[in-house]
Short mmCIF file of C-alpha atoms and ligand atoms in Angstrom, two decimals:
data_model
loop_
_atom_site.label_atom_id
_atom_site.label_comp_id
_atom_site.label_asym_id
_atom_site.label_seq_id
_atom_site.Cartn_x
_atom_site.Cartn_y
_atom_site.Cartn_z
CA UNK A 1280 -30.53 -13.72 -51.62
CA UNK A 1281 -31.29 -15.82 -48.53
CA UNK A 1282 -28.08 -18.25 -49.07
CA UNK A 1283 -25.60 -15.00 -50.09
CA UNK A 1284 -27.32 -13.43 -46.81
CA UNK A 1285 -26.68 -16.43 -44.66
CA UNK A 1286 -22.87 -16.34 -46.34
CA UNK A 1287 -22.30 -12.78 -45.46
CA UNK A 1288 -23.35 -13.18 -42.25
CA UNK A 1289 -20.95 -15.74 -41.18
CA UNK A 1290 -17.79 -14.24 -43.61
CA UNK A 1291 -18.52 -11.10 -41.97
CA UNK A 1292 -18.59 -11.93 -38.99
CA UNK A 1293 -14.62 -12.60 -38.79
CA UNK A 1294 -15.83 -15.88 -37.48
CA UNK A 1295 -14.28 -18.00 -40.09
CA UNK A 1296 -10.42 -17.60 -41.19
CA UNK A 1297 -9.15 -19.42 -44.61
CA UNK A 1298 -6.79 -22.67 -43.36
CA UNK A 1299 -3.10 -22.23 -43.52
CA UNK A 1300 -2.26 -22.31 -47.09
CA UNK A 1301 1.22 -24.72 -47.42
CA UNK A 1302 3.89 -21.78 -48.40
CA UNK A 1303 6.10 -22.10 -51.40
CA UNK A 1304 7.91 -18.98 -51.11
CA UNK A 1305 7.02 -15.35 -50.36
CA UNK A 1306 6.62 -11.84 -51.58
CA UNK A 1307 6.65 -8.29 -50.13
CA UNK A 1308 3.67 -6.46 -50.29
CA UNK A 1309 2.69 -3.31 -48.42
CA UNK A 1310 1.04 -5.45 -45.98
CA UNK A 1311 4.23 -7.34 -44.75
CA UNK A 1312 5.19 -11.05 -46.89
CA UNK A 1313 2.42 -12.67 -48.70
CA UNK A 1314 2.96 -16.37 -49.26
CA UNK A 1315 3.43 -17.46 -52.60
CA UNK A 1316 1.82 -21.16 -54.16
CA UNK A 1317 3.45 -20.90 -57.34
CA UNK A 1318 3.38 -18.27 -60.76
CA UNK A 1319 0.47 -15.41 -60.33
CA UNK A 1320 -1.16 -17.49 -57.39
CA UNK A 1321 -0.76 -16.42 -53.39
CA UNK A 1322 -2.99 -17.13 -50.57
CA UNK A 1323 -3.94 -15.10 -48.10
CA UNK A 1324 -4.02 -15.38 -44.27
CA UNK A 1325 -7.08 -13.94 -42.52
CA UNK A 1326 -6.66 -12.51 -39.38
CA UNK A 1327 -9.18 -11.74 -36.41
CA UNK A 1328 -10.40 -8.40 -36.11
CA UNK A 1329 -10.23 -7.84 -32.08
CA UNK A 1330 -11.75 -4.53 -32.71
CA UNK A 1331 -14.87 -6.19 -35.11
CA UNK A 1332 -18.18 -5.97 -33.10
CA UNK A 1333 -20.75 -8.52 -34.38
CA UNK A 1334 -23.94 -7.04 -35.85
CA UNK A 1335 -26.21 -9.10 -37.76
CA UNK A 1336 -28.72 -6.47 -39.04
CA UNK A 1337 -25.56 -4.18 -40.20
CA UNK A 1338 -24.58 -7.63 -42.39
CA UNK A 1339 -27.94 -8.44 -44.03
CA UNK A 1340 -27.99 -4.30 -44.48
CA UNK A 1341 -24.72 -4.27 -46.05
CA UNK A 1342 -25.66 -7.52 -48.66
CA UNK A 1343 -29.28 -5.37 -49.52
CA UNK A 1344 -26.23 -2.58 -50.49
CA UNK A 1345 -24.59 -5.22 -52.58
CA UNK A 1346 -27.22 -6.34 -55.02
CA UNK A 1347 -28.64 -2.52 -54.80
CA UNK A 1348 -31.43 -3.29 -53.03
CA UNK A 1349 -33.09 -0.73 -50.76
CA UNK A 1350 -32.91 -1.96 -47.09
CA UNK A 1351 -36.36 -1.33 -45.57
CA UNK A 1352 -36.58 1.05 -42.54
CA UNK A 1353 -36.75 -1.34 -39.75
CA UNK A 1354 -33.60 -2.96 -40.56
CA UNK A 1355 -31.85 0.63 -40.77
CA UNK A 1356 -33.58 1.18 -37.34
CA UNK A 1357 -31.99 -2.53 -36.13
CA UNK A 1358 -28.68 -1.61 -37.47
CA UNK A 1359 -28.22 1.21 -35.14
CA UNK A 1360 -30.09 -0.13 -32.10
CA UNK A 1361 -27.71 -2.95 -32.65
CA UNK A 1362 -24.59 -0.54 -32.32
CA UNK A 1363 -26.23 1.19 -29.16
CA UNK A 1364 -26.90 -1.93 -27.35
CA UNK A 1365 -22.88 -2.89 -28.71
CA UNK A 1366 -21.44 -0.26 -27.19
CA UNK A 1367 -23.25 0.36 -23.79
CA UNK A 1368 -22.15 -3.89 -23.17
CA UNK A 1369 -18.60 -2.90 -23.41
CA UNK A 1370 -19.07 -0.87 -20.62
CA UNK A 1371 -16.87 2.39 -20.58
CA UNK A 1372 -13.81 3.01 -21.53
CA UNK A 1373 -11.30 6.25 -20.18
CA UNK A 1374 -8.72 5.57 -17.81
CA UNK A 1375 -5.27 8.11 -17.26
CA UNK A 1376 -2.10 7.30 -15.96
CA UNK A 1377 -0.08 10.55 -14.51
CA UNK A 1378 3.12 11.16 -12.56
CA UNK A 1379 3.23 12.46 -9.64
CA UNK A 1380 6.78 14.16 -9.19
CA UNK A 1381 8.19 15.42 -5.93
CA UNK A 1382 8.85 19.02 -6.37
CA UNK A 1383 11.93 18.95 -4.42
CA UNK A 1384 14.56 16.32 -5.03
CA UNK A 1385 15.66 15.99 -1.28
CA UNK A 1386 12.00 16.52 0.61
CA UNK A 1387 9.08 15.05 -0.18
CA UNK A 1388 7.00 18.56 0.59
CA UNK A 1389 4.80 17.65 -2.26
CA UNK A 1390 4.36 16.48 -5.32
CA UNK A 1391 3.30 17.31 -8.79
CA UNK A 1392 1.43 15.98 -11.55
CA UNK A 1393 1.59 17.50 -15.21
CA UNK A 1394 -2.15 18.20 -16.63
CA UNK A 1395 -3.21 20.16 -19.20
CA UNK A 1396 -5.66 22.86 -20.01
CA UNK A 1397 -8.13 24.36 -22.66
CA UNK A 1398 -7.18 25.00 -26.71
CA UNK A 1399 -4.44 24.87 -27.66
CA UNK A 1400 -3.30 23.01 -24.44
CA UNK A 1401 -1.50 25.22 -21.71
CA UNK A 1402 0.65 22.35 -19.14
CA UNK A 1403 0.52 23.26 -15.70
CA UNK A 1404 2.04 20.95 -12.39
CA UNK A 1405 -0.89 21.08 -10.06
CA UNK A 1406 -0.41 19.12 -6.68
CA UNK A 1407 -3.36 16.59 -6.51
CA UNK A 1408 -5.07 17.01 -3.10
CA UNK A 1409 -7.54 14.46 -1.46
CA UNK A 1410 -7.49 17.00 1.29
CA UNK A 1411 -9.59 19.39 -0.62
CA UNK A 1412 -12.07 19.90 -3.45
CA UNK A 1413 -11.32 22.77 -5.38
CA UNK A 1414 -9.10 22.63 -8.77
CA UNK A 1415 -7.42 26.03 -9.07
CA UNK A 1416 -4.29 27.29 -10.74
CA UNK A 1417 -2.00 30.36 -10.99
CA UNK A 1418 -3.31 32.42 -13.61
CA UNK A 1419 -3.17 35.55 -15.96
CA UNK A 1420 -5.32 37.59 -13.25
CA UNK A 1421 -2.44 37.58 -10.52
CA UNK A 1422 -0.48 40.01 -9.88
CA UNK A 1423 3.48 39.88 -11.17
CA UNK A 1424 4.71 40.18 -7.62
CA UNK A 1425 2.49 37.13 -6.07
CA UNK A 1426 4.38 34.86 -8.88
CA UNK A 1427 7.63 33.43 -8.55
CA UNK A 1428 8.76 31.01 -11.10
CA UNK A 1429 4.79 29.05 -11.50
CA UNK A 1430 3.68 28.54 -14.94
CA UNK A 1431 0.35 30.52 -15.00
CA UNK A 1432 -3.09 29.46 -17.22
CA UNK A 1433 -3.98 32.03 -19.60
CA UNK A 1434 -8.00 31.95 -20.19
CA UNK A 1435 -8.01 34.22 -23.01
CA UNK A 1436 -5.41 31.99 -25.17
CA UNK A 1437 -7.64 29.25 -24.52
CA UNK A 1438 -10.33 29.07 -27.56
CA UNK A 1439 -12.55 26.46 -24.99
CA UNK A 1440 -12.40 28.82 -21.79
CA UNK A 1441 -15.50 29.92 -20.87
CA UNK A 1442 -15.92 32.33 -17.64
CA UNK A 1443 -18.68 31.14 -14.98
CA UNK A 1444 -20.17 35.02 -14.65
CA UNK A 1445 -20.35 36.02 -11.20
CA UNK A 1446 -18.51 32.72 -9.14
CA UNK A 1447 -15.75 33.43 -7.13
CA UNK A 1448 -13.84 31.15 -4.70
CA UNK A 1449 -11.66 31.34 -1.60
CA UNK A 1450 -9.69 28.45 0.34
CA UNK A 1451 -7.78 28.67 3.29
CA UNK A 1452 -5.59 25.40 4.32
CA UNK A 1453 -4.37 23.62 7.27
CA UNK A 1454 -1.07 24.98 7.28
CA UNK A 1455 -2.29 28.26 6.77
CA UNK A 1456 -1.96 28.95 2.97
CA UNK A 1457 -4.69 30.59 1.21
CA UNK A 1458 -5.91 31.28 -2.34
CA UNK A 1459 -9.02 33.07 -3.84
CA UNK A 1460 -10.41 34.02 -7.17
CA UNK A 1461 -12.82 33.98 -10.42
CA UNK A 1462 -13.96 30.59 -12.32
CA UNK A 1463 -13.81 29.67 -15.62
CA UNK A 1464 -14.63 25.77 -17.34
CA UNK A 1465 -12.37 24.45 -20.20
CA UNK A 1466 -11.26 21.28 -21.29
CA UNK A 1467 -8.71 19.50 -18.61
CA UNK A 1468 -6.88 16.28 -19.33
CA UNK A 1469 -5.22 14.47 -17.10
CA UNK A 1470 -2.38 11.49 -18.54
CA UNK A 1471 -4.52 11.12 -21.20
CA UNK A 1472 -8.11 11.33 -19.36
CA UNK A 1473 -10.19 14.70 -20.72
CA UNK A 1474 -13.33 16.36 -18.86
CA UNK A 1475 -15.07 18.84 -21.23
CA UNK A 1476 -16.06 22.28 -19.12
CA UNK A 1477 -14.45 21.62 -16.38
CA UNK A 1478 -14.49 23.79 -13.92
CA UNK A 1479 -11.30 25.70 -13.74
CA UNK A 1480 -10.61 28.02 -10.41
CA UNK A 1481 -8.19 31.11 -11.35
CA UNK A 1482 -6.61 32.47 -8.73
CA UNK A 1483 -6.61 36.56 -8.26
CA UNK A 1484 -4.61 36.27 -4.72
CA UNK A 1485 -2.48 33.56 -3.47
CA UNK A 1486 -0.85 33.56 0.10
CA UNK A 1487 3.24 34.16 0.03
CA UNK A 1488 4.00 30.49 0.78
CA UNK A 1489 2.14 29.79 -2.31
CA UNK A 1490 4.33 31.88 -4.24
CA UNK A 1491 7.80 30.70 -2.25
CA UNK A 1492 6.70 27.15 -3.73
CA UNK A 1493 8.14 28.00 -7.39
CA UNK A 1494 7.48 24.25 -8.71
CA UNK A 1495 3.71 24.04 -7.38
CA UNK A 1496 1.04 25.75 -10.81
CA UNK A 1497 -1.84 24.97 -8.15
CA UNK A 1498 -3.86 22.05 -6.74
CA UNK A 1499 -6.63 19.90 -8.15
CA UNK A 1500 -8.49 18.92 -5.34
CA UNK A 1501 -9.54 15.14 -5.08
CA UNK A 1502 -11.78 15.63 -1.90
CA UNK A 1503 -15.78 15.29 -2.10
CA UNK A 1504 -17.66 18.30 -4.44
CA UNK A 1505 -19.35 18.96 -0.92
CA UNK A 1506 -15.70 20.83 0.35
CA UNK A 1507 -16.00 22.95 -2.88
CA UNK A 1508 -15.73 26.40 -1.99
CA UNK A 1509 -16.67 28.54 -5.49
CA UNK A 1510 -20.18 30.71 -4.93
CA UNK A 1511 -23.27 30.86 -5.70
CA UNK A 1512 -22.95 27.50 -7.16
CA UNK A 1513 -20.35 25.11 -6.03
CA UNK A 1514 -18.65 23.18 -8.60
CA UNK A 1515 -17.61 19.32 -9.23
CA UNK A 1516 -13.96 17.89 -8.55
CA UNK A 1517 -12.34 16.53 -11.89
CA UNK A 1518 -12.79 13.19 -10.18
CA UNK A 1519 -16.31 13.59 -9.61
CA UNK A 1520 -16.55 14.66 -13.71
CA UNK A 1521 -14.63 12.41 -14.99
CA UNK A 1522 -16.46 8.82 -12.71
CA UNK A 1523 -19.30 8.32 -15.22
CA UNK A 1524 -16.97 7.69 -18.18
CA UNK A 1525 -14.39 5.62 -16.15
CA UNK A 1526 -14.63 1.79 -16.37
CA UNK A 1527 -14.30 2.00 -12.69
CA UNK A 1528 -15.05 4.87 -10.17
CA UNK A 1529 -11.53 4.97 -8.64
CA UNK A 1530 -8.43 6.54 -8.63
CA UNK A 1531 -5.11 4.88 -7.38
CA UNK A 1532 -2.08 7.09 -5.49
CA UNK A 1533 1.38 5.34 -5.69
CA UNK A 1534 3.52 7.95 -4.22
CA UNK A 1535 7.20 7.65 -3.72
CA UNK A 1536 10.18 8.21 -1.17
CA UNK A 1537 12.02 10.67 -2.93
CA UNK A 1538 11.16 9.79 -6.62
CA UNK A 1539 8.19 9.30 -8.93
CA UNK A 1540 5.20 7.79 -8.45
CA UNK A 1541 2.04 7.84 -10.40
CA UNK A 1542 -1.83 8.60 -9.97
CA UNK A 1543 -3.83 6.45 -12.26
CA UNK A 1544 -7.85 6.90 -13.47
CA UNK A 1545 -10.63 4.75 -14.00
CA UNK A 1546 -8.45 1.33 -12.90
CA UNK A 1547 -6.44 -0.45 -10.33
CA UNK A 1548 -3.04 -1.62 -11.63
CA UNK A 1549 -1.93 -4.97 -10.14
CA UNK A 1550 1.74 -4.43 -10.71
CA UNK A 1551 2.03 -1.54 -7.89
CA UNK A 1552 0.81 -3.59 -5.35
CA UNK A 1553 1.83 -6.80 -3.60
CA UNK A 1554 -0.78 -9.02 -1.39
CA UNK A 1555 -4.01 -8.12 -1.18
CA UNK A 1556 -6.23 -4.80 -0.78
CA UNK A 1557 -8.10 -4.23 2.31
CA UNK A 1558 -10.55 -1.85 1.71
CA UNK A 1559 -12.32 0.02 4.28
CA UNK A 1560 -15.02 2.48 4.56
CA UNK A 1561 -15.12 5.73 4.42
CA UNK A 1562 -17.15 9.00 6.14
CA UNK A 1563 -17.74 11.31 3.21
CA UNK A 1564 -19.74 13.63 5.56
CA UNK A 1565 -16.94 15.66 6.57
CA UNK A 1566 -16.38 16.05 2.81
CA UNK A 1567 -12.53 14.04 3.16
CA UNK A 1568 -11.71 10.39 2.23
CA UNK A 1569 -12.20 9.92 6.36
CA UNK A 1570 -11.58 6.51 7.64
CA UNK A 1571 -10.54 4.66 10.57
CA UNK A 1572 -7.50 2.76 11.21
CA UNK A 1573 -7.39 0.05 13.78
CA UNK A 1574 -4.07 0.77 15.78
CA UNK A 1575 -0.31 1.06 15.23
CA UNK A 1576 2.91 -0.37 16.75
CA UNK A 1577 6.10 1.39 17.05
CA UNK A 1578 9.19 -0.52 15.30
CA UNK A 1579 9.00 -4.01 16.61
CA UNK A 1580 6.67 -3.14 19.49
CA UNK A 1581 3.35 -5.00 20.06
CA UNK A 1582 0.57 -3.52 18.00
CA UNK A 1583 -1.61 -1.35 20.33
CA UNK A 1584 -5.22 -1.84 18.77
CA UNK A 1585 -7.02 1.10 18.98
CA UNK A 1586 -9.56 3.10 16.56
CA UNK A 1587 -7.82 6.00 14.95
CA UNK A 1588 -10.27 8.12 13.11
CA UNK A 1589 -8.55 10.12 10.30
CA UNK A 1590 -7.99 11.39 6.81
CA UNK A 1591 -6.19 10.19 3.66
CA UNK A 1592 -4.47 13.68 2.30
CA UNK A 1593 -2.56 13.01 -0.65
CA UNK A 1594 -1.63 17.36 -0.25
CA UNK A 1595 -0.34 17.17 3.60
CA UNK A 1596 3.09 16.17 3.49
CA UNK A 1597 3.46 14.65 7.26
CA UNK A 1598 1.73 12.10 9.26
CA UNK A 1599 -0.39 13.93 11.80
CA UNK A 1600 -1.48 11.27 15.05
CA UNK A 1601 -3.30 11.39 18.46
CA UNK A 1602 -0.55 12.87 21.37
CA UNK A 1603 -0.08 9.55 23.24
CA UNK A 1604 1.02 7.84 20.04
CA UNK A 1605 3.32 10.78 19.43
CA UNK A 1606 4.96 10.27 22.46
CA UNK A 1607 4.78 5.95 22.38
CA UNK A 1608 6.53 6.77 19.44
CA UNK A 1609 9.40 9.58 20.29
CA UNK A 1610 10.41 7.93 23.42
CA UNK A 1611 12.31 5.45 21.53
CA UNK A 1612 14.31 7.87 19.71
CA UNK A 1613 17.46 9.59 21.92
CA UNK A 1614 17.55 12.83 22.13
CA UNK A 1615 13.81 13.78 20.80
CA UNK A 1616 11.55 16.78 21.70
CA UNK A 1617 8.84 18.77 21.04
CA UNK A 1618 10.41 21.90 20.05
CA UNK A 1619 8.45 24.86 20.71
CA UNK A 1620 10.74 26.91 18.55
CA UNK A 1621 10.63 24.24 15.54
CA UNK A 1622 6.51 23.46 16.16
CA UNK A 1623 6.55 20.06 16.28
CA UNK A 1624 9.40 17.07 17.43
CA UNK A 1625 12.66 17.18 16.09
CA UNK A 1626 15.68 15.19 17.31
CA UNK A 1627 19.15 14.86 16.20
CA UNK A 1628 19.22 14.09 12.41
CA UNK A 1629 21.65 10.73 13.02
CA UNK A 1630 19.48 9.81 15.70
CA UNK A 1631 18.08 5.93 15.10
CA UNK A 1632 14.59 5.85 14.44
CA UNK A 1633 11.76 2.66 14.54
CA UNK A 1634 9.47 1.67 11.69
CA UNK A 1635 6.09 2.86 12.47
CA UNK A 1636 3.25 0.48 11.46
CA UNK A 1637 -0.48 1.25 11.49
CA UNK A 1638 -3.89 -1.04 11.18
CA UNK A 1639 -5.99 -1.03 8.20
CA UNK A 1640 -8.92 -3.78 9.51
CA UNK A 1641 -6.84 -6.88 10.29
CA UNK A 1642 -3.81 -5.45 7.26
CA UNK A 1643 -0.51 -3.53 8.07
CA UNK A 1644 0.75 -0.83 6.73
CA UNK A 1645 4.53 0.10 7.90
CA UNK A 1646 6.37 3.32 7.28
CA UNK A 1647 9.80 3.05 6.80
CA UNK A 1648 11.93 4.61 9.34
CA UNK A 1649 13.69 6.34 6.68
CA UNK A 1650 10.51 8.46 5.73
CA UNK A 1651 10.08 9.47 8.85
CA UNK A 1652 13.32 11.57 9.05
CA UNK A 1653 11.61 13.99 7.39
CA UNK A 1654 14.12 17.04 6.89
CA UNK A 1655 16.77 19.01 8.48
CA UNK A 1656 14.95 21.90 10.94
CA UNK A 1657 16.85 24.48 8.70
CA UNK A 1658 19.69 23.48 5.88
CA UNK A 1659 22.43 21.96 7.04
CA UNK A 1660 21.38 21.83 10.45
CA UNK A 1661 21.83 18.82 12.62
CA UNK A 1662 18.37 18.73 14.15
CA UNK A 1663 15.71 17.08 11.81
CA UNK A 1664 12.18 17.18 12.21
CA UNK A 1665 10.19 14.35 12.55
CA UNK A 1666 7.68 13.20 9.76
CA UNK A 1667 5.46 12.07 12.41
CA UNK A 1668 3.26 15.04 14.35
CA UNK A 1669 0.81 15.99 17.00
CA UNK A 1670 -2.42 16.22 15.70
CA UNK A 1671 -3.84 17.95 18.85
CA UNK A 1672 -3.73 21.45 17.60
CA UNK A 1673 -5.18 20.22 14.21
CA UNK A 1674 -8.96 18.49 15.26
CA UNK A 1675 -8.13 16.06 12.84
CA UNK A 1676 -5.51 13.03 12.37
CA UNK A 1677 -3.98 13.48 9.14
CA UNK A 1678 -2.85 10.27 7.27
CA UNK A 1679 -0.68 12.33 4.88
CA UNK A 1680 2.27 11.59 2.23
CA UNK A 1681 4.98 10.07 4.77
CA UNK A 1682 2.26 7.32 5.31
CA UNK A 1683 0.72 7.25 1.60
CA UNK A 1684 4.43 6.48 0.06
CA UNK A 1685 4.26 3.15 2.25
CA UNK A 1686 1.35 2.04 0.26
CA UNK A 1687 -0.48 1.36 -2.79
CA UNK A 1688 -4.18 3.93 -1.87
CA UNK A 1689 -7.28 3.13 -4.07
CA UNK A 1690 -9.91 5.63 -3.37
CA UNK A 1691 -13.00 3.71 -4.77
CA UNK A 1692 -15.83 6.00 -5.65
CA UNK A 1693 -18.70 3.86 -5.74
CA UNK A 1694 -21.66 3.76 -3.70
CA UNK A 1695 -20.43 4.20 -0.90
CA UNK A 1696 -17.22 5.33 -1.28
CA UNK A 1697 -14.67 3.26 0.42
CA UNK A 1698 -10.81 3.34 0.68
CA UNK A 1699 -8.32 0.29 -0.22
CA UNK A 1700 -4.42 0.41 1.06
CA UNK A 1701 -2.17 -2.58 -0.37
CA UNK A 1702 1.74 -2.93 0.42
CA UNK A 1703 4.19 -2.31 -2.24
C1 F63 B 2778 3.06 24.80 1.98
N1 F63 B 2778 2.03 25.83 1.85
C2 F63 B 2778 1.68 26.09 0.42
C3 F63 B 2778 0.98 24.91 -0.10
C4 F63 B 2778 1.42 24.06 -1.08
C5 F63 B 2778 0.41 23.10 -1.24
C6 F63 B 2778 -0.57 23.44 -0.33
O1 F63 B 2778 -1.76 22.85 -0.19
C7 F63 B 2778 -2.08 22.20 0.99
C8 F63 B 2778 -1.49 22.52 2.20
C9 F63 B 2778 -1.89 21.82 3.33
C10 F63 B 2778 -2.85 20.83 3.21
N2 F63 B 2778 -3.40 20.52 2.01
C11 F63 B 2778 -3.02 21.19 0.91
O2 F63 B 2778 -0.22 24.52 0.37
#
């Protein structure tokens, strides 16, 4: 038995494939052409497994099978420490790939990614937000006249919902928008990426320029769990959920000017980015990805190095900066002003704009001057508003998605956290 052992081991191990055989002619079989030596003879072309994962004990287990020969306990035992020990080396494995879809072909106001919920799955377009941390959707328990054109998630259709008794949420944003309601987990799957009971934030109330934005479902919030707002027991983003079975703890934005981009899980993908990454750290007390950027130049200007402490918010739609930079910045562009009656600087929409770069450690990053004429005031109008803003009314700069679509973001989870910004 030793020798057959020995034999199996090394057949069944895939190490060892038959030679080429010479080929006379072939035949069909349901496993593509065979090649034929001759009258009732054909050889046989092994192939490598890549999915085979060597395990000795299973192969001296399997030859005791053979000869019907019971294998003795402690080989059993080996066969499946073995497989343990097989799979925890090859590390883990779930990784998603998602679009993320403007939800108005002429603005970039947001964008959308399509996920989907519970059993059978219900598809929703939820705007991803690293602004926030709370994953909540339009859903059965609103009220007819607070929707307008959303898809909603129906709990009670879903055989995996399960309500979280007694938790209830409520969010208020920067711009003002606001949402509240009960919680339920269920299965959530993102381009291909599932979390099992996650938790699921329906909303009972949402503010009326949550309902004017037809093509938004809700928002899964990519912020720290810390920001989470459900009580008595605040609940984990899907990012947070879904880290320990990622091969990596990141996610990746690759937003767009005015078309699709994509926000991928669990890896970095080298073909949306050119150069290097420069990865900085990040603050995660105030619960957002908060770095600090090392300066800016306007168009072709000198760059002015200074410390700019702000966020990365994948859900703001406009870059929101320090005052003097505002006006380093608008000074170069005839005819602009900050319009009390528009809230922010607009100038006239075939006005000629600069570039606007900013630092990221001794790296780059310049936004097109194109993405900075953000959108006529009102349609049709002549005036445009700028996609660069004041922060001062805000407390808080606000690296948001005119400065995101100039980049390729990695928002690393690890320990710490840090932040990585590559051209494109
Ligand atoms: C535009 N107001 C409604 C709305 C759509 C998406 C969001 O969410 C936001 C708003 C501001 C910052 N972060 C997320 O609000």
């Amino acid at each position: 038995i030793k020798e057959l052992i020995l034999l199996t081991i090394i057949v069944g191990s895939g190490l060892v494939s038959a030679l080429p055989p010479t080929k006379i002619g072939t035949t069909k079989t349901n496993h593509g052409d065979v090649p034929v030596l001759g009258k009732g003879r054909a050889s046989l072309q092994q192939v490598r497994n890549p999915h085979y994962r060597f395990n000795g004990a299973r192969a001296i287990y399997r030859t005791y099978l053979k000869y019907g020969v019971q294998p003795p306990d402690y080989l059993i035992e080996a066969v499946a420490k073995t497989d343990a020990l097989n799979t925890a080396a090859e590390g883990k494995r779930d990784t998603g790939s998602a679009a993320a879809i403007p939800v108005n072909p002429n603005y970039d106001i947001a964008y959308v990614t399509p996920v989907s919920i519970g059993t059978p799955p219900q598809t929703l377009h939820l705007d991803f937000d690293t602004g926030s941390s709370d994953l909540w959707v339009f859903s059965s328990h609103l009220p007819a006249s607070q929707i307008r054109g959303q898809t909603i998630y129906v709990p009670a259709n879903s055989s995996t919902a399960k309500l979280l008794a007694d938790h209830t949420w409520s969010i208020t944003y920067g711009d003002g928008s606001a949402s509240r309601g009960n919680v339920y987990v269920d299965n959530f799957t993102v381009g291909g990426l599932t979390v099992e009971n996650q938790a699921v934030q329906c909303a009972l109330q949402v503010s009326t320029s949550f309902t004017r934005e037809s093509n938004i479902d809700g928002l899964v919030g990519l912020g720290f769990s810390t920001l989470n707002t459900v009580v008595p027991k605040s609940q984990l983003t899907f990012f947070d959920n879904a880290k320990p079975h990622m091969d990596e703890p990141v996610f990746t934005a690759d937003l767009k000017w005015k078309s699709e981009g994509t926000y991928d899980f669990g890896f970095i993908d080298e073909k949306k980015y050119t150069g290097k990454i420069t990865y900085v750290p990040v603050n995660t007390s105030p619960g957002y990805w908060t770095f600090t950027s090392s300066g800016y130049a306007v168009g072709s200007g000198n760059f002015s190095a200074t410390s700019i402490v702000g966020i990365a918010d994948t859900g703001t739609s406009l870059v929101y900066l320090p005052p003097s930079i505002l006006t380093a910045y608008y000074r170069q562009v005839e005819g602009a002003t900050s319009s009390r009656t528009y809230g922010g600087y607009v100038f006239p929409c075939n006005s000629k704009l600069p570039s606007f770069t900013f630092g990221i450690g001794e790296a780059r990053i310049t936004i097109p001057s194109s993405y900075i004429s953000y959108a006529p005031v009102t349609a049709g109008s002549s005036t445009c508003f700028g996609g660069l803003q004041s922060s001062s009314s805000l407390g808080i700069n606000i690296w948001g998605d005119v400065a995101l679509k100039a980049a390729f973001v990695v928002f690393h989870g690890g320990n710490p956290p840090t932040i990585g910004w590559a051209k494109k």
